[in-house]
Every structure is written in structure tokens, then in C-alpha cells.
């Protein structure tokens, strides 16, 4: 009977020891689980903060992209205006050259007309006739003074202020960049074969 009780006590002590060991093991696992859960929550908070920061950065990036787009649009407008101004300046110069040639031609015709008229007037006086009226008396626009006055007017017209060098430089750079971009978009991407890895 005593032997049986001892065996029962030893068996109970063994169960208690096993139970204690398992309980300690369970508490350790519980502590690890609690630590992992806290780390998980912390990582979730960090991830949320990172995503918020990423959203802000994306918004800032899009704002800068829009600014660049507007700047690019403004540069295109400036380039177009500069090109139109250059074209108009060339047109005005050509027109001024044509006008100068016309004025020179008119002056030569006047020089031919004047001695011819004097000769005709002399002949008319010989015949007892009156002199012919001068061109300026017939029509003011046929007088040489009228053309000289016109030349003075179109030569003294106020000129447009010159394009600032900085804007002209920006326009030149922008046109160059646009040309480069167009060339890049037309050229297919070159395939470069990588060398085999070193063994």
C-alpha cells in the first residue's frame, strides 16, 4: 500500500514537473507572441506613415511636373513669338528695301522728267504757248518732296525694343532641346548585349 502511494506521488510529481515546464514554455511563447504583435503594430504604423509621406511626395512631384509643363508651354509660346518677331523683322527690312528701291526709281524718273519738261516749256514758249504746270501743281503725290517726306516718316517710326538676350538664349535652348527630343523619339532604342559573367 505504501509502495503504491509512493508510486502515485512520484507520478503526480512528474506530472507537476511536466506541467510546470510546459507552462514556462507557454509563457515564453506568449511573451514572444506579445513582442511580435507589438512589432507588427509598430511596423503597420510605420508603413502607414511611409504611405502618407509617399502620397505627399507624389502630390509635390505632380505639382512640379505641372509647373514644368506650364514652363514648357510658356517657352513654346516665347519661341513662337520670337520666331514671328524675327520673321516680321525680316519682312519689314525687305519692305523697307523695296520702298527704297521704289523711291530711287521715282527720283530717277523725276530727274528724267525735269529736263524734258524744261525743253518742252522752251519749245512752247517759242510757239507762244504757256509753260506746262509743274508736277506738284498737278498732283501733290507726284512731287519728289512728297516721296522724301514719306521716306522720312517710315524711317523714323518707333522701333520695337530688342528681345532681351536671356529670352533669346532660353528660346534657342528650348528649340535645341525640342529638336533633340524629336530625334530621340524617332530613333529606336539600341540593344546592347551584356558580356557573359566572369567565372
GROMACS .gro file of C-alpha atoms in nm:
model
  199
    1UNK     CA    1   0.000   0.000   0.000
    2UNK     CA    2   0.286   0.236   0.093
    3UNK     CA    3   0.469   0.142  -0.225
    4UNK     CA    4   0.161   0.216  -0.428
    5UNK     CA    5   0.123   0.555  -0.261
    6UNK     CA    6   0.487   0.640  -0.331
    7UNK     CA    7   0.441   0.546  -0.695
    8UNK     CA    8   0.133   0.764  -0.708
    9UNK     CA    9   0.316   1.058  -0.550
   10UNK     CA   10   0.609   1.020  -0.788
   11UNK     CA   11   0.371   1.004  -1.078
   12UNK     CA   12   0.196   1.318  -0.958
   13UNK     CA   13   0.528   1.497  -0.908
   14UNK     CA   14   0.630   1.403  -1.263
   15UNK     CA   15   0.306   1.543  -1.399
   16UNK     CA   16   0.354   1.860  -1.195
   17UNK     CA   17   0.710   1.899  -1.328
   18UNK     CA   18   0.597   1.846  -1.683
   19UNK     CA   19   0.308   2.085  -1.630
   20UNK     CA   20   0.544   2.348  -1.484
   21UNK     CA   21   0.790   2.310  -1.773
   22UNK     CA   22   0.515   2.334  -2.031
   23UNK     CA   23   0.368   2.636  -1.852
   24UNK     CA   24   0.708   2.812  -1.855
   25UNK     CA   25   0.747   2.724  -2.223
   26UNK     CA   26   0.396   2.854  -2.289
   27UNK     CA   27   0.469   3.183  -2.106
   28UNK     CA   28   0.785   3.230  -2.310
   29UNK     CA   29   0.589   3.172  -2.631
   30UNK     CA   30   0.322   3.413  -2.507
   31UNK     CA   31   0.589   3.677  -2.440
   32UNK     CA   32   0.736   3.623  -2.786
   33UNK     CA   33   0.388   3.645  -2.939
   34UNK     CA   34   0.324   3.969  -2.750
   35UNK     CA   35   0.656   4.108  -2.871
   36UNK     CA   36   0.585   4.004  -3.230
   37UNK     CA   37   0.238   4.156  -3.212
   38UNK     CA   38   0.381   4.485  -3.081
   39UNK     CA   39   0.644   4.481  -3.356
   40UNK     CA   40   0.369   4.407  -3.610
   41UNK     CA   41   0.160   4.701  -3.487
   42UNK     CA   42   0.465   4.926  -3.491
   43UNK     CA   43   0.553   4.817  -3.845
   44UNK     CA   44   0.193   4.877  -3.956
   45UNK     CA   45   0.211   5.231  -3.815
   46UNK     CA   46   0.542   5.291  -3.990
   47UNK     CA   47   0.403   5.157  -4.317
   48UNK     CA   48   0.101   5.388  -4.285
   49UNK     CA   49   0.332   5.685  -4.220
   50UNK     CA   50   0.553   5.587  -4.515
   51UNK     CA   51   0.248   5.569  -4.742
   52UNK     CA   52   0.128   5.909  -4.623
   53UNK     CA   53   0.473   6.054  -4.689
   54UNK     CA   54   0.474   5.887  -5.031
   55UNK     CA   55   0.135   6.043  -5.112
   56UNK     CA   56   0.269   6.386  -5.015
   57UNK     CA   57   0.580   6.332  -5.227
   58UNK     CA   58   0.367   6.222  -5.523
   59UNK     CA   59   0.150   6.532  -5.486
   60UNK     CA   60   0.462   6.750  -5.474
   61UNK     CA   61   0.604   6.567  -5.774
   62UNK     CA   62   0.284   6.621  -5.975
   63UNK     CA   63   0.284   6.989  -5.877
   64UNK     CA   64   0.642   7.022  -6.005
   65UNK     CA   65   0.552   6.831  -6.321
   66UNK     CA   66   0.263   7.072  -6.380
   67UNK     CA   67   0.496   7.368  -6.320
   68UNK     CA   68   0.743   7.224  -6.570
   69UNK     CA   69   0.460   7.168  -6.819
   70UNK     CA   70   0.348   7.529  -6.781
   71UNK     CA   71   0.709   7.649  -6.814
   72UNK     CA   72   0.748   7.432  -7.125
   73UNK     CA   73   0.426   7.580  -7.264
   74UNK     CA   74   0.548   7.932  -7.185
   75UNK     CA   75   0.882   7.857  -7.351
   76UNK     CA   76   0.700   7.730  -7.660
   77UNK     CA   77   0.489   8.047  -7.669
   78UNK     CA   78   0.801   8.263  -7.629
   79UNK     CA   79   0.977   8.065  -7.905
   80UNK     CA   80   0.681   8.113  -8.137
   81UNK     CA   81   0.667   8.485  -8.057
   82UNK     CA   82   1.040   8.525  -8.113
   83UNK     CA   83   1.022   8.337  -8.443
   84UNK     CA   84   0.729   8.553  -8.552
   85UNK     CA   85   0.918   8.867  -8.448
   86UNK     CA   86   1.225   8.758  -8.643
   87UNK     CA   87   1.009   8.677  -8.946
   88UNK     CA   88   0.832   9.014  -8.919
   89UNK     CA   89   1.165   9.198  -8.879
   90UNK     CA   90   1.291   9.032  -9.197
   91UNK     CA   91   0.964   9.117  -9.372
   92UNK     CA   92   0.989   9.481  -9.260
   93UNK     CA   93   1.352   9.501  -9.377
   94UNK     CA   94   1.255   9.356  -9.714
   95UNK     CA   95   0.966   9.601  -9.741
   96UNK     CA   96   1.195   9.892  -9.650
   97UNK     CA   97   1.444   9.779  -9.914
   98UNK     CA   98   1.165   9.757 -10.172
   99UNK     CA   99   1.041  10.102 -10.070
  100UNK     CA  100   1.392  10.247 -10.100
  101UNK     CA  101   1.424  10.096 -10.448
  102UNK     CA  102   1.088  10.246 -10.547
  103UNK     CA  103   1.193  10.583 -10.413
  104UNK     CA  104   1.521  10.567 -10.604
  105UNK     CA  105   1.332  10.473 -10.918
  106UNK     CA  106   1.094  10.766 -10.861
  107UNK     CA  107   1.388  11.002 -10.814
  108UNK     CA  108   1.543  10.884 -11.142
  109UNK     CA  109   1.212  10.936 -11.325
  110UNK     CA  110   1.193  11.287 -11.180
  111UNK     CA  111   1.547  11.354 -11.298
  112UNK     CA  112   1.449  11.239 -11.647
  113UNK     CA  113   1.122  11.433 -11.639
  114UNK     CA  114   1.266  11.768 -11.527
  115UNK     CA  115   1.499  11.842 -11.826
  116UNK     CA  116   1.237  11.702 -12.066
  117UNK     CA  117   0.972  11.936 -11.925
  118UNK     CA  118   1.213  12.233 -11.943
  119UNK     CA  119   1.279  12.151 -12.309
  120UNK     CA  120   0.905  12.120 -12.380
  121UNK     CA  121   0.842  12.451 -12.199
  122UNK     CA  122   1.112  12.621 -12.407
  123UNK     CA  123   0.952  12.489 -12.728
  124UNK     CA  124   0.607  12.602 -12.610
  125UNK     CA  125   0.741  12.950 -12.531
  126UNK     CA  126   0.892  12.962 -12.882
  127UNK     CA  127   0.544  12.881 -13.015
  128UNK     CA  128   0.387  13.146 -12.795
  129UNK     CA  129   0.229  12.894 -12.558
  130UNK     CA  130   0.233  12.891 -12.178
  131UNK     CA  131   0.452  12.668 -11.971
  132UNK     CA  132   0.304  12.340 -11.855
  133UNK     CA  133   0.222  12.322 -11.484
  134UNK     CA  134   0.474  12.156 -11.258
  135UNK     CA  135   0.402  11.807 -11.128
  136UNK     CA  136   0.348  11.939 -10.778
  137UNK     CA  137   0.072  12.166 -10.911
  138UNK     CA  138  -0.099  11.879 -11.096
  139UNK     CA  139  -0.090  11.630 -10.813
  140UNK     CA  140   0.093  11.658 -10.483
  141UNK     CA  141   0.175  11.286 -10.474
  142UNK     CA  142   0.379  11.314 -10.794
  143UNK     CA  143   0.625  11.558 -10.638
  144UNK     CA  144   0.964  11.442 -10.521
  145UNK     CA  145   0.914  11.626 -10.193
  146UNK     CA  146   0.614  11.404 -10.120
  147UNK     CA  147   0.821  11.088 -10.153
  148UNK     CA  148   1.105  11.232  -9.948
  149UNK     CA  149   0.852  11.315  -9.676
  150UNK     CA  150   0.716  10.959  -9.689
  151UNK     CA  151   1.067  10.817  -9.659
  152UNK     CA  152   1.134  11.032  -9.352
  153UNK     CA  153   0.810  10.910  -9.192
  154UNK     CA  154   0.868  10.537  -9.240
  155UNK     CA  155   1.232  10.560  -9.142
  156UNK     CA  156   1.159  10.745  -8.816
  157UNK     CA  157   0.882  10.512  -8.697
  158UNK     CA  158   0.949  10.384  -8.342
  159UNK     CA  159   1.122  10.050  -8.341
  160UNK     CA  160   1.024   9.761  -8.118
  161UNK     CA  161   1.262   9.714  -7.824
  162UNK     CA  162   1.513   9.438  -7.891
  163UNK     CA  163   1.450   9.094  -7.744
  164UNK     CA  164   1.645   9.051  -7.419
  165UNK     CA  165   1.945   8.825  -7.462
  166UNK     CA  166   1.826   8.599  -7.178
  167UNK     CA  167   1.493   8.531  -7.352
  168UNK     CA  168   1.664   8.477  -7.683
  169UNK     CA  169   1.904   8.232  -7.517
  170UNK     CA  170   1.615   8.047  -7.348
  171UNK     CA  171   1.433   8.023  -7.678
  172UNK     CA  172   1.743   7.889  -7.850
  173UNK     CA  173   1.799   7.628  -7.578
  174UNK     CA  174   1.432   7.528  -7.583
  175UNK     CA  175   1.433   7.485  -7.960
  176UNK     CA  176   1.751   7.277  -7.934
  177UNK     CA  177   1.601   7.055  -7.661
  178UNK     CA  178   1.283   7.005  -7.863
  179UNK     CA  179   1.488   6.905  -8.166
  180UNK     CA  180   1.690   6.659  -7.955
  181UNK     CA  181   1.371   6.512  -7.807
  182UNK     CA  182   1.222   6.465  -8.152
  183UNK     CA  183   1.538   6.290  -8.272
  184UNK     CA  184   1.540   6.066  -7.963
  185UNK     CA  185   1.175   5.972  -8.014
  186UNK     CA  186   1.241   5.877  -8.376
  187UNK     CA  187   1.549   5.665  -8.303
  188UNK     CA  188   1.479   5.307  -8.182
  189UNK     CA  189   1.640   5.202  -7.857
  190UNK     CA  190   1.975   5.034  -7.916
  191UNK     CA  191   2.009   4.681  -7.777
  192UNK     CA  192   2.340   4.632  -7.602
  193UNK     CA  193   2.443   4.275  -7.540
  194UNK     CA  194   2.587   4.225  -7.195
  195UNK     CA  195   2.919   4.041  -7.163
  196UNK     CA  196   2.899   3.695  -7.005
  197UNK     CA  197   2.962   3.684  -6.630
  198UNK     CA  198   3.314   3.620  -6.513
  199UNK     CA  199   3.375   3.266  -6.386
   0.00000   0.00000   0.00000
